[in-house]
Tab-separated table of C-alpha atoms and ligand atoms in Angstrom:
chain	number	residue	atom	x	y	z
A	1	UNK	CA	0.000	0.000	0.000
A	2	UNK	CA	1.353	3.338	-0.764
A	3	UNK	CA	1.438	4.114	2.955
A	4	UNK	CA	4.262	1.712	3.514
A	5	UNK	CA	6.340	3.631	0.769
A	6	UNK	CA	6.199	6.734	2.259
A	7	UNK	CA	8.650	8.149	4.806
A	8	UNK	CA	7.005	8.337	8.862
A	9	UNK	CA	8.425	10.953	11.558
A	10	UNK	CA	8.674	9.084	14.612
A	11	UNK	CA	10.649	11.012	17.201
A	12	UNK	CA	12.766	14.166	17.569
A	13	UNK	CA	16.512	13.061	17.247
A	14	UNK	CA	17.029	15.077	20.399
A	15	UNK	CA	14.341	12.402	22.242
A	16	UNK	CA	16.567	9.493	21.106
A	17	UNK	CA	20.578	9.564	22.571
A	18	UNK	CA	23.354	7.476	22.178
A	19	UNK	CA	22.296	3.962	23.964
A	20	UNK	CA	18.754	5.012	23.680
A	21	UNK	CA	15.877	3.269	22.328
A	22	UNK	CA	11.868	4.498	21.821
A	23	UNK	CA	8.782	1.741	21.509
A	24	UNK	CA	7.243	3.532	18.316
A	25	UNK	CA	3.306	2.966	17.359
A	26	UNK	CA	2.737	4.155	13.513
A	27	UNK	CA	0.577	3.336	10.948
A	28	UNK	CA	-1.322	0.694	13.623
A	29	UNK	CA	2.063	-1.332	13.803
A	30	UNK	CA	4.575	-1.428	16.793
A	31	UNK	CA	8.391	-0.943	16.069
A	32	UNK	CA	11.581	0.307	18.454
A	33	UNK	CA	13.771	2.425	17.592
A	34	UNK	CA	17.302	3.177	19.018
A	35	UNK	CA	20.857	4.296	18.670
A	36	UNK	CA	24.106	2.607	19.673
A	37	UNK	CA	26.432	3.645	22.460
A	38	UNK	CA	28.552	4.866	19.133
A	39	UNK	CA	25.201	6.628	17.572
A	40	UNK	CA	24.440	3.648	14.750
A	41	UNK	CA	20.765	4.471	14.628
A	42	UNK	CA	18.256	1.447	13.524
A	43	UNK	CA	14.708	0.230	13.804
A	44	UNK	CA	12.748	-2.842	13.502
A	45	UNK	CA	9.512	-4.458	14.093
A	46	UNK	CA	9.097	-4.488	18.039
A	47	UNK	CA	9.125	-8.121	18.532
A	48	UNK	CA	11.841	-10.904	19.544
A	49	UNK	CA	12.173	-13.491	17.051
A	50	UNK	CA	12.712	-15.615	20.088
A	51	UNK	CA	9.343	-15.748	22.097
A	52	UNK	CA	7.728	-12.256	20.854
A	53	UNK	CA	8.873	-10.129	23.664
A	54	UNK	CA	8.795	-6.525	22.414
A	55	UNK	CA	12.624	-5.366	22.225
A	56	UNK	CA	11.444	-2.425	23.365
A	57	UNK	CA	11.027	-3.313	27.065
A	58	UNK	CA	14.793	-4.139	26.548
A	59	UNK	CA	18.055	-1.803	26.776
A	60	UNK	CA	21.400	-1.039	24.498
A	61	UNK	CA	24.257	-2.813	25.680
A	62	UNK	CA	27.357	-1.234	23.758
A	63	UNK	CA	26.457	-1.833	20.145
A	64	UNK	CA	23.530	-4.652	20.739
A	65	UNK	CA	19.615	-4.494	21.442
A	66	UNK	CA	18.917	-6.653	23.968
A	67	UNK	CA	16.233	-8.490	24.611
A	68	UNK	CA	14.638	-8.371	28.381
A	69	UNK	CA	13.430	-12.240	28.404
A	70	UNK	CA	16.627	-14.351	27.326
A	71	UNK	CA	19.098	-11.993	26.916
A	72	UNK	CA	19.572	-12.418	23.218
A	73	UNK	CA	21.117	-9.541	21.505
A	74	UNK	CA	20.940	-7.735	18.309
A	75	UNK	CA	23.514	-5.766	15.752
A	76	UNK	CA	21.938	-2.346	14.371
A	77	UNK	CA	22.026	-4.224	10.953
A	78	UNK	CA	19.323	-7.152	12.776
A	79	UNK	CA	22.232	-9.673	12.789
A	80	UNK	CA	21.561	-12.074	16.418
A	81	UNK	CA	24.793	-11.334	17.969
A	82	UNK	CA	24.628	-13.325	20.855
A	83	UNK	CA	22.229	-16.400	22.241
A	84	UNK	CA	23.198	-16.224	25.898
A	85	UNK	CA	22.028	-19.714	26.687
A	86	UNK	CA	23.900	-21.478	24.441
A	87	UNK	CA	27.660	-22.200	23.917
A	88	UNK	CA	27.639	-22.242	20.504
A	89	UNK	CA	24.350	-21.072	18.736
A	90	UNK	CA	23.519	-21.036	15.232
A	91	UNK	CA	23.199	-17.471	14.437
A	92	UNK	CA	21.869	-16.781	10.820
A	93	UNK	CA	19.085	-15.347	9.202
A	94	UNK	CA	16.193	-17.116	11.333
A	95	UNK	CA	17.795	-15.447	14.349
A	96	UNK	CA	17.641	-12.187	12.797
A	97	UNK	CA	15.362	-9.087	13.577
A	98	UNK	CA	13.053	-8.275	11.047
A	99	UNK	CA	14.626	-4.405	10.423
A	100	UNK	CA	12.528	-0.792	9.299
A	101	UNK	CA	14.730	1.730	7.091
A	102	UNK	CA	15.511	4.479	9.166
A	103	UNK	CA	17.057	8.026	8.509
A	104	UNK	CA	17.464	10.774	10.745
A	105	UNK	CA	16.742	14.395	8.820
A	106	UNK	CA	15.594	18.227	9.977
A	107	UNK	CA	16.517	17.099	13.315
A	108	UNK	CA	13.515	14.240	13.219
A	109	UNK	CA	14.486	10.236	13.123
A	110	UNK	CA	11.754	8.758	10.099
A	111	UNK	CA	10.959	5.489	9.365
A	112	UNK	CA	9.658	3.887	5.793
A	113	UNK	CA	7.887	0.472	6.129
A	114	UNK	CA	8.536	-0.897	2.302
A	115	UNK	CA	9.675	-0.317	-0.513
A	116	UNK	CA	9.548	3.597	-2.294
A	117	UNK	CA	6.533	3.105	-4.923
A	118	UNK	CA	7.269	3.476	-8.621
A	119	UNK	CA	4.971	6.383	-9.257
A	120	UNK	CA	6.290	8.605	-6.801
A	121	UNK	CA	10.067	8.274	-6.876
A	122	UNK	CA	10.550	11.527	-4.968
A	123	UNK	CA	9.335	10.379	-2.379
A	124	UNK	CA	12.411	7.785	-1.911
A	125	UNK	CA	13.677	10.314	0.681
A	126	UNK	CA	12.622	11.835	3.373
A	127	UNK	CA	10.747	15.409	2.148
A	128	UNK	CA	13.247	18.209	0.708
A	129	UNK	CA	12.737	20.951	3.296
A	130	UNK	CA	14.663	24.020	3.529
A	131	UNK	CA	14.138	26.019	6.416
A	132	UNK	CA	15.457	29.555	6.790
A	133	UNK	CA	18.522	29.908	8.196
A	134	UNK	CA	21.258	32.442	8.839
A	135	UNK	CA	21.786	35.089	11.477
A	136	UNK	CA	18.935	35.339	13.858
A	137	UNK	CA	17.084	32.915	12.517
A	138	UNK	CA	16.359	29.897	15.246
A	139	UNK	CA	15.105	26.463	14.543
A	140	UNK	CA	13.110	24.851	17.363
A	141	UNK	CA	11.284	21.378	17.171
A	142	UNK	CA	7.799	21.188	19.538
A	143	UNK	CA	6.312	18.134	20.588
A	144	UNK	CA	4.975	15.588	20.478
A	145	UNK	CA	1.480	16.715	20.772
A	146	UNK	CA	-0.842	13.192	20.699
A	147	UNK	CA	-4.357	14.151	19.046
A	148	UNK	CA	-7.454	11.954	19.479
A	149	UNK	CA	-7.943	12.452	15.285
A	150	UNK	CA	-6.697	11.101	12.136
A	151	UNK	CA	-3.946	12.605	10.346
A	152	UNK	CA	-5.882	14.050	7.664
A	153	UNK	CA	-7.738	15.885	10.010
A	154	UNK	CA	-4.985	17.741	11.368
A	155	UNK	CA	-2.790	18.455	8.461
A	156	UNK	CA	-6.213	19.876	7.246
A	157	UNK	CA	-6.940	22.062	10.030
A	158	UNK	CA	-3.216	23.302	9.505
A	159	UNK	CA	-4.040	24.580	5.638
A	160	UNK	CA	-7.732	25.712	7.329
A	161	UNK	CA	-7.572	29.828	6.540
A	162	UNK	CA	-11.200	30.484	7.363
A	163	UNK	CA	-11.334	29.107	10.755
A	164	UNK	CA	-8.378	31.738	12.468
A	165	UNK	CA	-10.953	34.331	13.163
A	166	UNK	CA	-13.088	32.091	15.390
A	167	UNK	CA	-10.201	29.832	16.946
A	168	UNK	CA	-7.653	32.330	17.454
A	169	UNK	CA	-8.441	35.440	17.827
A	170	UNK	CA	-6.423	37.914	18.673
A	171	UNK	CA	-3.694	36.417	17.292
A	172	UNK	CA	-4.076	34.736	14.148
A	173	UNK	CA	-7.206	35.826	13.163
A	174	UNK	CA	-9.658	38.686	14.398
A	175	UNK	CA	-13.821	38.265	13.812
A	176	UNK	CA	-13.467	41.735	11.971
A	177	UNK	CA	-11.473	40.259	9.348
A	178	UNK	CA	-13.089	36.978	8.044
A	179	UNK	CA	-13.378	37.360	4.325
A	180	UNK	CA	-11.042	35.065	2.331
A	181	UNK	CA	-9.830	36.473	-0.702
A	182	UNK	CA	-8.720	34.512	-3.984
A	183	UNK	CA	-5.478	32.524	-3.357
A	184	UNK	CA	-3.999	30.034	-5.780
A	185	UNK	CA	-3.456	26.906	-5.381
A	186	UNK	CA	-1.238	24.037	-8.058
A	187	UNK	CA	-3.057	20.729	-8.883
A	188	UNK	CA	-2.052	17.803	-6.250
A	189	UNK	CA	0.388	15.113	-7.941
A	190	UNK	CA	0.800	12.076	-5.948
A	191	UNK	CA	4.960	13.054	-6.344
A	192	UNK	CA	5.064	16.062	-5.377
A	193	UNK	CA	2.342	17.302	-3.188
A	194	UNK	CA	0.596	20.642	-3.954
A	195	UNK	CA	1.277	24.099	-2.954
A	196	UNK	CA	-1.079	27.350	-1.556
A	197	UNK	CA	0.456	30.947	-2.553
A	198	UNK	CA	-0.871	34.661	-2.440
A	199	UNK	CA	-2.994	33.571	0.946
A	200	UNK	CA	-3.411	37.121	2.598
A	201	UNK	CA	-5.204	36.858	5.823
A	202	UNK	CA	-4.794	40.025	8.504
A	203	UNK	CA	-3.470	39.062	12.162
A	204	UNK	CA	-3.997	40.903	15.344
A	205	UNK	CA	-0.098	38.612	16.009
A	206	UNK	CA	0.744	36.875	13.824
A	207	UNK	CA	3.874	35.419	15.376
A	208	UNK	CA	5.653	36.128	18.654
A	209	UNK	CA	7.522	39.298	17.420
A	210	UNK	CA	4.517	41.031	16.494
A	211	UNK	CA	3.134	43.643	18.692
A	212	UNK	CA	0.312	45.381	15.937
A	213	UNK	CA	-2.110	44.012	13.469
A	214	UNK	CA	-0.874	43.217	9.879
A	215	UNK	CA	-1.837	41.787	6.186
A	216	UNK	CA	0.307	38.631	6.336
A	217	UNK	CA	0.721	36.856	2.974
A	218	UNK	CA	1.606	33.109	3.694
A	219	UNK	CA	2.744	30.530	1.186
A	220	UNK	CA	1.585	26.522	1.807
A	221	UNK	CA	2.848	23.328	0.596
A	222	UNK	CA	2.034	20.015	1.087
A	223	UNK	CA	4.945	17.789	1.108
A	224	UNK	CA	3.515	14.547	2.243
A	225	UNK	CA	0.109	13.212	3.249
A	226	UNK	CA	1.264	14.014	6.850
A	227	UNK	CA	4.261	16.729	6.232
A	228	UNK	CA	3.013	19.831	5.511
A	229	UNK	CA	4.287	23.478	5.712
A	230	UNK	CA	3.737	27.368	5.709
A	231	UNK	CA	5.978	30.336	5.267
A	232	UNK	CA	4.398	33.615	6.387
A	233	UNK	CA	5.472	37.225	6.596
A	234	UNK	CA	4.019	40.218	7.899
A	235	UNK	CA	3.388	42.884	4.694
A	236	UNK	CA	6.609	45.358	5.162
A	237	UNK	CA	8.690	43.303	7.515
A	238	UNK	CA	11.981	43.502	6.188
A	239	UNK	CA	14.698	40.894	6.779
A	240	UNK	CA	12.164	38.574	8.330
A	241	UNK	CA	11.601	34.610	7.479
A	242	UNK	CA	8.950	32.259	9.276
A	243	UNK	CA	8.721	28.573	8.451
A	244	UNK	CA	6.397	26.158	10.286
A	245	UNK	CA	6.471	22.859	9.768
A	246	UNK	CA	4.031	20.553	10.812
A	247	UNK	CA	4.584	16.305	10.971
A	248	UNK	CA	2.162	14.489	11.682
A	249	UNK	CA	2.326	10.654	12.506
A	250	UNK	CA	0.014	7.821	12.039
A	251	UNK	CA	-0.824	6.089	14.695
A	252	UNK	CA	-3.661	4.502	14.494
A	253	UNK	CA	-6.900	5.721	11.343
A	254	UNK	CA	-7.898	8.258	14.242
A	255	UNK	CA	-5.099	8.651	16.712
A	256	UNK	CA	-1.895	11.549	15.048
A	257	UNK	CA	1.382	12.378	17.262
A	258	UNK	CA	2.432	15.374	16.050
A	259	UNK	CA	5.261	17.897	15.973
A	260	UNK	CA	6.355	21.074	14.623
A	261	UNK	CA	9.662	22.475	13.504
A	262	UNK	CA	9.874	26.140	13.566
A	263	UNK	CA	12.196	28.183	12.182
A	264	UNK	CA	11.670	32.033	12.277
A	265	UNK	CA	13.901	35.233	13.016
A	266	UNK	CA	12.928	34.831	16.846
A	267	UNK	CA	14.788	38.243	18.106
A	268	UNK	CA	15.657	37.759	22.039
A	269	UNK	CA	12.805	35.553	22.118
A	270	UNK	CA	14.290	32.177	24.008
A	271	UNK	CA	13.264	28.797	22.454
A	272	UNK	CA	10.681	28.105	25.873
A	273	UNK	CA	9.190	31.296	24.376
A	274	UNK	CA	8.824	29.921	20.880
A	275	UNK	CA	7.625	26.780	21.860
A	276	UNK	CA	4.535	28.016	24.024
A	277	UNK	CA	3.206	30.485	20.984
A	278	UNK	CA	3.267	27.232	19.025
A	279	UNK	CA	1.652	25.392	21.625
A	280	UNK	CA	-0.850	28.067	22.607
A	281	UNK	CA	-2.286	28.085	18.817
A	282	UNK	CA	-2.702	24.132	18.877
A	283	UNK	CA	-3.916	23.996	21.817
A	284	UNK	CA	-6.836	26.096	20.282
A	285	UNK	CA	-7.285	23.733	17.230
A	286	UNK	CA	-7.237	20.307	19.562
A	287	UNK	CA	-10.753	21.170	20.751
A	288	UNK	CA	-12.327	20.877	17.379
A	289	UNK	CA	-10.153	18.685	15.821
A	290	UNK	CA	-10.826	16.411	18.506
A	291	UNK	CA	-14.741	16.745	18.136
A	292	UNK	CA	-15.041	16.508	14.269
A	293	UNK	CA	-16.688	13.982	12.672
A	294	UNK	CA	-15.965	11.079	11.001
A	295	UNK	CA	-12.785	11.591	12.259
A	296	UNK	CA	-11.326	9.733	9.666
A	297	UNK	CA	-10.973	12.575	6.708
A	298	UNK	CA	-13.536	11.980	4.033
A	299	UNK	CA	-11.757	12.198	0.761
A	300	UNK	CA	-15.371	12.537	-1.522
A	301	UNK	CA	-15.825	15.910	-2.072
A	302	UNK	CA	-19.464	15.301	-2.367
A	303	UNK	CA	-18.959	14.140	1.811
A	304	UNK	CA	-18.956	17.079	3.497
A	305	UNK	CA	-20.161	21.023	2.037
A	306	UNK	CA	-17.038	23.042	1.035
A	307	UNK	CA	-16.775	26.747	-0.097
A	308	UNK	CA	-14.467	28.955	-2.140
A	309	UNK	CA	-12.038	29.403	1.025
A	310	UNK	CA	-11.708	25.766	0.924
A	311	UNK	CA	-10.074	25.365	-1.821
A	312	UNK	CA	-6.859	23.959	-0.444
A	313	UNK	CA	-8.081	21.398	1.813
A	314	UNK	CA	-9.651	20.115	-1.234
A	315	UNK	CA	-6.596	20.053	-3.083
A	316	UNK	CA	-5.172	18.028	-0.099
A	317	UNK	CA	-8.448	15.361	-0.474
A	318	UNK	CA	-7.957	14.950	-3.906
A	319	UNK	CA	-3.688	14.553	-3.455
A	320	UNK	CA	-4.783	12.179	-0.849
A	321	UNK	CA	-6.991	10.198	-2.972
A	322	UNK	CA	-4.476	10.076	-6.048
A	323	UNK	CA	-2.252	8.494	-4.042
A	324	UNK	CA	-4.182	7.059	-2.868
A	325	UNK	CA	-3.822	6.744	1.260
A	326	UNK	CA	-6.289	4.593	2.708
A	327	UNK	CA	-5.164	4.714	6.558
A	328	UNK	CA	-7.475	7.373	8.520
A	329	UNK	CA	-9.076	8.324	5.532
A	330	UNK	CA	-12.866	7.510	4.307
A	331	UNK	CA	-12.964	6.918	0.440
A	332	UNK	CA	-17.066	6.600	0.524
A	333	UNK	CA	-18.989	8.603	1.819
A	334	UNK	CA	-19.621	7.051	5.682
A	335	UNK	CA	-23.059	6.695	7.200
A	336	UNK	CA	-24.396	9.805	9.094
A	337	UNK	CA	-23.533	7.952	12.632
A	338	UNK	CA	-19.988	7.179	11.404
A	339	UNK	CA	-16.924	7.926	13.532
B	1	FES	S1	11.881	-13.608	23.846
B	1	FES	FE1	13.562	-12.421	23.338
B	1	FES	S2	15.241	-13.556	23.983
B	1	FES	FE2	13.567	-14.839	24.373
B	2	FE2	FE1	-5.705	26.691	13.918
């Protein structure tokens, strides 16, 4: 399934040290994750070959996951180093873990399930993000953030322009200023997502800098069915760059872990300071996104009543059904009672 070809943020690198390990839930399967004393990082499914014990209730001893029940230990690369109750075991590929590709990029370990899928080769890597950088510019990762919804629902409610005037006010959106006008937004490909530009919204604050109301022109793009960003700048800020990124795991069809990297010229603002804007604006969403339903994201466009303003959550319903991504996402149209 296309799913397993496409690239899953699990943790922040930061949550994951040398001799660490993490028990990982994503895309309704169970996997560890961990790094060597000498930083080797590696992942595979999160039981023992042995007797099914997950490896994740086990530590890192040196360069080997070890399992908690009989000791057996594992090589980064799945090898079975080491059958502690045996003198001389047969160690081959029987006694091997079964192992998930792993990469660690933008400061985020991901994980990819299968193989990269022939339609959407650039998607064989983890997504090409460049966020700002350069003097004064600070990059801060938030989370996670665990969200009783599906995915869809919350990269959705991050490309949602029309709703900042009733969830946010005073910050990102004020009830004098509700109009949407025309943005433009690029037809979905299954390779390389789709993209929002020329959204102008005004913000009483639009980020933590701001101390007055401005026009704000923002630019989206949807990089994966659960990587999604937006660059925004105040009309007439000069020498100013704000990226947001938001990742949003899998868990289960209607359970998301998410995070967010920001990167933004952040002045003497301190990181702590960064991190509880960001958290104060999702903490506004979770309400809603928590009470939607289905809370699986109906991709028919016929399911639920859309306007103009719409327009790109549409565009991310139709990526998603090119794909097509069937995990926490409703390709009928459900029944009325449906959750
Ligand atoms: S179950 Fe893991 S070593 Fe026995
Ligand atoms: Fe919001």
């Amino acid at each position: 399934m296309t799913e397993d070809s496409l690239w899953l943020p699990v943790a922040a690198a930061a949550d994951l040290p040398a001799g660490g390990l993490l028990p990982v839930r994503a895309l309704g399967r169970d996997i560890v994750v961990w790094r060597t004393a000498s930083g080797v990082l590696a992942a595979a499914h999160d039981r023992c070959p042995h007797r099914g014990t997950p490896l994740s209730m086990g530590r890192v001893c040196d360069e080997d996951l070890v399992c908690p029940y009989h000791g057996w230990a594992f090589a980064p690369q799945g090898r079975c180093t080491r059958i502690p109750s045996m003198a001389r075991a047969p160690l081959g590929e029987r006694q091997a873990l079964s192992l998930v590709v792993v990469r660690e990029h933008l400061g985020m370990v991901w994980v990819r399930f299968g193989a990269t899928a022939h339609h959407a080769p650039l998607l064989a890597h983890p997504p090409a993000i460049t966020p700002p950088a350069g003097p004064g510019i600070r990059q801060v990762i938030c989370g996670p953030y665990t969200v009783n919804t599906s995915f869809g629902r919350v990269i959705e409610n991050f490309l949602d322009i029309a709703h900042f005037g009733f969830v946010h006010p005073g910050t990102l959106g004020d009830a004098g200023h509700t109009l949407i006008t025309d943005y433009t937004v690029t037809d979905p490909s299954p390779a390389s997502g789709l993209e929002g530009v020329d959204v102008r919204v005004w913000q009483p604050r639009s980020n933590l800098n701001a101390d007055r109301g401005a026009q704000v022109r923002y630019r989206y793009q949807v990089v994966s069915p659960w990587v999604a960003l937006l660059e925004k700048c105040p009309e007439g800020w000069q020498d100013f760059a704000e990226m947001v990124v938001m990742l949003a795991l899998p868990v289960e069809p209607t359970l998301t872990r998410v995070w967010f990297i920001l990167a933004m010229s952040a002045g003497d603002r301190t990181d702590a300071e960064m991190r509880a804007f960001q958290e104060g604006i999702f903490g506004e969403d979770r309400g809603i996104l928590e009470a939607q339903r289905p809370a699986q994201l109906p991709l028919d466009p016929d399911t639920e009543v859309s306007c103009a303003a719409d327009r790109l959550s549409l565009a991310y319903r139709e990526y998603l059904r090119r794909l097509p991504v069937n995990f926490g996402t409703l390709i009928q149209t459900p029944p009325l009672s449906g959750g």
